[in-house]
DNA sequence: ATGTCAATTGACGCGGTGTCAAGTAATTTG
DNA sequence: CAAATTACTTGACACCGCGTCAATTGACAT
């Protein structure tokens, strides 16, 4: 409610953000966050009911600060389906590393916590909507491969652009961000665009 | 060592297997495994030093029983690069659901436990070797796309065939196993095979 | 029958989450 | 100015799951 209250709340969110980004989602405890926010551990619970909800709030906060929706929506302005696909791949692909730490924390929680699972599904639904819009635009231009339905093509693009795939390629395989984005552009084209228009 | 000892050990492994398969890796506790193996919780530690090692042993046990290596190696017999790629995709793609529950447990541990991370990396290295062999075979036939190096093509195939991607498509998107394998065959072809020879 | 080995039982420590009660310090409000 | 409200602190504690330990039992082998 009050000014001070909301200020402390955002201090907690910033602390969680910072720590999750540094540790890439692994072992961040409530006490760590409290300490970073210069607050007692118990006081965190005055602002968030539990760890999961704090993580969820942190991702929402991040999305808000980073203005995801606007950045993803920018691809709408593309003139053609091909351009739209490419713009979306670029926008989302470059967004991932900016939120990876926090996203990873939620991704880990997702496997054991129902609320985290829902929150993750919700955010990913937004990404999926972007994927579908790109596929629709392709189809509209008559450039969608005939081998897959719109739903299937959307699923494929969504999987290609999953955080896990990003993680595997950049972390496990050592790809640079640049290389990742370039490859995703090429691959999404190859996978979804009807043959004559490939490239 | 003794007969009884080894028998109990495999009873524990089977219990872990069964439970992980049922719960798909989420909330299986040491006490659950002990109970299923009709043994006291503490007795489990007479056979495995800790939870992580038990999980690792379970995956090894599973791989042994299911004879992964042989099944994956079968694709070596393919005459052409294209056939080899397809055979590998089919072999690995159909193996995933058989071990998913156990693999998922390890996948979750991987984020917080160093030993689990190494064990997972080790198993995935085997898969990667299969991917590389398929890519090499393609290259040998002059059918590897010129847009990617062997290393990059291997990374791409490896990511396409990751357990996480399988999980996303079959669990999140509701794909059947059949559909998954078919799509992976098509997609791996489109992504890696030089244009004129596509399908 | 004696010794060895597998397993049992009960207890305990540890780390992390979440809760509760009592108290304090600052700010607001009558 | 006094009283009430609000944000926060401190210390204690319960719960859960992992891992450990010590003392005991029961089986089997030589």
Short mmCIF file of C-alpha atoms in Angstrom, two decimals, chain A residues 2-199:
data_model
loop_
_atom_site.label_atom_id
_atom_site.label_comp_id
_atom_site.label_asym_id
_atom_site.label_seq_id
_atom_site.Cartn_x
_atom_site.Cartn_y
_atom_site.Cartn_z
CA UNK A 2 2.11 2.84 1.35
CA UNK A 3 5.18 4.30 -0.32
CA UNK A 4 7.70 2.59 1.89
CA UNK A 5 5.95 -0.72 1.51
CA UNK A 6 6.09 -0.64 -2.25
CA UNK A 7 9.67 0.54 -2.19
CA UNK A 8 10.75 -2.41 -0.07
CA UNK A 9 8.83 -4.71 -2.34
CA UNK A 10 10.72 -3.55 -5.39
CA UNK A 11 13.96 -3.74 -3.44
CA UNK A 12 13.21 -7.41 -2.84
CA UNK A 13 12.37 -7.93 -6.50
CA UNK A 14 15.58 -6.27 -7.59
CA UNK A 15 17.56 -8.38 -5.13
CA UNK A 16 15.97 -11.58 -6.42
CA UNK A 17 16.59 -10.48 -9.99
CA UNK A 18 20.22 -9.70 -9.36
CA UNK A 19 20.93 -12.93 -7.52
CA UNK A 20 19.07 -15.15 -9.96
CA UNK A 21 20.86 -13.53 -12.83
CA UNK A 22 24.22 -14.14 -11.17
CA UNK A 23 23.54 -17.71 -10.07
CA UNK A 24 21.51 -18.57 -13.15
CA UNK A 25 18.63 -19.87 -11.16
CA UNK A 26 20.31 -22.52 -9.07
CA UNK A 27 20.85 -22.05 -5.37
CA UNK A 28 19.27 -18.78 -4.40
CA UNK A 29 17.73 -18.96 -0.93
CA UNK A 30 15.18 -16.70 0.67
CA UNK A 31 17.83 -15.62 3.16
CA UNK A 32 20.16 -14.58 0.33
CA UNK A 33 17.48 -12.43 -1.21
CA UNK A 34 16.61 -10.92 2.16
CA UNK A 35 20.24 -10.11 2.87
CA UNK A 36 20.70 -8.47 -0.52
CA UNK A 37 17.55 -6.44 0.03
CA UNK A 38 18.92 -5.43 3.46
CA UNK A 39 15.94 -6.89 5.23
CA UNK A 40 15.31 -9.76 7.62
CA UNK A 41 14.47 -13.12 6.12
CA UNK A 42 11.02 -13.12 7.70
CA UNK A 43 10.20 -9.68 6.35
CA UNK A 44 10.25 -11.06 2.83
CA UNK A 45 7.13 -13.00 3.75
CA UNK A 46 5.38 -9.73 4.53
CA UNK A 47 5.53 -9.01 0.81
CA UNK A 48 5.34 -12.43 -0.83
CA UNK A 49 3.57 -15.51 0.52
CA UNK A 50 6.29 -17.95 -0.48
CA UNK A 51 9.33 -18.53 -2.61
CA UNK A 52 7.41 -19.57 -5.68
CA UNK A 53 5.26 -16.47 -5.68
CA UNK A 54 8.31 -14.31 -5.24
CA UNK A 55 9.95 -15.94 -8.26
CA UNK A 56 6.80 -15.49 -10.29
CA UNK A 57 6.55 -11.85 -9.28
CA UNK A 58 10.19 -11.41 -10.21
CA UNK A 59 9.63 -12.71 -13.73
CA UNK A 60 6.61 -10.47 -14.12
CA UNK A 61 8.60 -7.53 -12.84
CA UNK A 62 11.36 -8.33 -15.27
CA UNK A 63 8.99 -8.68 -18.18
CA UNK A 64 7.51 -5.35 -17.25
CA UNK A 65 10.81 -3.51 -16.91
CA UNK A 66 12.16 -5.06 -20.08
CA UNK A 67 8.91 -4.47 -21.87
CA UNK A 68 8.72 -7.88 -23.48
CA UNK A 69 5.30 -7.57 -24.92
CA UNK A 70 6.20 -4.46 -26.87
CA UNK A 71 9.43 -5.98 -28.09
CA UNK A 72 7.72 -9.13 -29.28
CA UNK A 73 4.84 -7.20 -30.78
CA UNK A 74 7.26 -5.21 -32.92
CA UNK A 75 7.43 -8.11 -35.37
CA UNK A 76 3.80 -7.37 -36.23
CA UNK A 77 4.91 -4.47 -38.33
CA UNK A 78 6.74 -6.69 -40.77
CA UNK A 79 5.37 -6.40 -44.28
CA UNK A 80 5.72 -10.03 -45.33
CA UNK A 81 5.40 -13.38 -43.60
CA UNK A 82 9.08 -14.11 -44.11
CA UNK A 83 10.06 -10.83 -42.53
CA UNK A 84 7.71 -11.38 -39.69
CA UNK A 85 9.14 -14.80 -38.95
CA UNK A 86 12.64 -13.43 -38.99
CA UNK A 87 11.74 -10.44 -36.84
CA UNK A 88 10.06 -12.62 -34.26
CA UNK A 89 12.96 -15.05 -34.11
CA UNK A 90 15.31 -12.14 -33.62
CA UNK A 91 13.20 -10.41 -30.98
CA UNK A 92 12.56 -13.47 -28.86
CA UNK A 93 15.97 -15.00 -29.44
CA UNK A 94 17.63 -11.88 -28.15
CA UNK A 95 15.26 -11.57 -25.24
CA UNK A 96 16.11 -14.99 -23.81
CA UNK A 97 19.61 -14.17 -22.55
CA UNK A 98 18.32 -11.06 -20.84
CA UNK A 99 15.97 -13.04 -18.64
CA UNK A 100 17.63 -16.43 -18.61
CA UNK A 101 18.71 -16.44 -14.96
CA UNK A 102 15.28 -15.65 -13.64
CA UNK A 103 13.52 -17.83 -16.19
CA UNK A 104 15.75 -20.73 -15.29
CA UNK A 105 14.78 -20.50 -11.65
CA UNK A 106 11.13 -20.76 -12.62
CA UNK A 107 11.91 -23.56 -15.02
CA UNK A 108 13.47 -25.55 -12.20
CA UNK A 109 10.57 -24.88 -9.83
CA UNK A 110 8.12 -25.90 -12.51
CA UNK A 111 9.02 -29.53 -12.02
CA UNK A 112 8.01 -29.61 -8.37
CA UNK A 113 5.63 -26.71 -7.88
CA UNK A 114 2.22 -26.42 -9.44
CA UNK A 115 2.02 -22.62 -9.19
CA UNK A 116 5.40 -22.28 -10.89
CA UNK A 117 4.24 -24.63 -13.60
CA UNK A 118 1.21 -22.49 -14.29
CA UNK A 119 3.20 -19.26 -14.28
CA UNK A 120 5.71 -20.72 -16.70
CA UNK A 121 2.98 -22.05 -18.94
CA UNK A 122 1.40 -18.62 -18.94
CA UNK A 123 4.57 -16.86 -20.06
CA UNK A 124 5.30 -19.50 -22.66
CA UNK A 125 1.78 -19.17 -23.99
CA UNK A 126 2.64 -15.59 -24.86
CA UNK A 127 5.65 -16.76 -26.81
CA UNK A 128 3.56 -19.40 -28.50
CA UNK A 129 1.10 -16.74 -29.58
CA UNK A 130 3.98 -14.92 -31.26
CA UNK A 131 5.02 -18.14 -32.97
CA UNK A 132 1.51 -18.72 -34.19
CA UNK A 133 1.22 -15.19 -35.52
CA UNK A 134 4.39 -15.70 -37.53
CA UNK A 135 3.14 -19.02 -38.88
CA UNK A 136 -0.20 -17.44 -39.76
CA UNK A 137 1.58 -14.67 -41.61
CA UNK A 138 3.56 -17.24 -43.56
CA UNK A 139 0.42 -19.14 -44.42
CA UNK A 140 -1.22 -15.91 -45.51
CA UNK A 141 1.57 -15.39 -47.99
CA UNK A 142 1.15 -18.95 -49.20
CA UNK A 143 4.64 -19.71 -47.94
CA UNK A 144 3.88 -22.19 -45.18
CA UNK A 145 5.14 -25.65 -45.95
CA UNK A 146 2.36 -28.05 -46.84
CA UNK A 147 3.91 -30.76 -44.72
CA UNK A 148 2.60 -29.37 -41.44
CA UNK A 149 -0.64 -27.92 -40.21
CA UNK A 150 -0.61 -24.47 -38.65
CA UNK A 151 -0.80 -26.01 -35.20
CA UNK A 152 2.03 -28.38 -35.93
CA UNK A 153 4.18 -25.68 -37.49
CA UNK A 154 3.56 -23.49 -34.46
CA UNK A 155 4.57 -26.31 -32.12
CA UNK A 156 7.76 -26.81 -34.10
CA UNK A 157 8.73 -23.16 -34.08
CA UNK A 158 7.87 -22.93 -30.40
CA UNK A 159 10.13 -25.88 -29.63
CA UNK A 160 12.94 -24.56 -31.77
CA UNK A 161 12.78 -21.31 -29.84
CA UNK A 162 12.41 -22.87 -26.39
CA UNK A 163 14.58 -21.63 -23.57
CA UNK A 164 15.91 -25.17 -23.19
CA UNK A 165 17.14 -25.25 -26.76
CA UNK A 166 18.76 -21.85 -26.28
CA UNK A 167 20.38 -23.18 -23.13
CA UNK A 168 21.68 -26.25 -24.86
CA UNK A 169 23.18 -24.43 -27.81
CA UNK A 170 24.70 -21.48 -25.99
CA UNK A 171 25.68 -23.17 -22.74
CA UNK A 172 26.36 -26.78 -23.67
CA UNK A 173 27.57 -26.25 -27.20
CA UNK A 174 29.25 -22.92 -26.64
CA UNK A 175 27.45 -20.96 -29.35
CA UNK A 176 27.57 -17.19 -29.23
CA UNK A 177 24.32 -15.30 -29.10
CA UNK A 178 24.90 -14.00 -32.62
CA UNK A 179 25.44 -17.44 -33.99
CA UNK A 180 22.38 -18.71 -32.18
CA UNK A 181 20.10 -16.08 -33.63
CA UNK A 182 21.48 -16.50 -37.12
CA UNK A 183 21.08 -20.25 -37.00
CA UNK A 184 17.53 -19.97 -35.67
CA UNK A 185 16.62 -17.70 -38.54
CA UNK A 186 17.98 -20.12 -41.08
CA UNK A 187 16.49 -23.17 -39.42
CA UNK A 188 13.03 -21.74 -38.88
CA UNK A 189 13.03 -20.82 -42.55
CA UNK A 190 14.09 -24.28 -43.65
CA UNK A 191 11.63 -26.00 -41.39
CA UNK A 192 8.55 -23.95 -42.12
CA UNK A 193 8.82 -22.19 -45.44
CA UNK A 194 7.57 -23.97 -48.55
CA UNK A 195 10.43 -25.17 -50.77
CA UNK A 196 10.48 -22.76 -53.70
CA UNK A 197 10.73 -19.81 -51.34
CA UNK A 198 13.50 -21.24 -49.20
CA UNK A 199 16.15 -18.59 -48.53
#
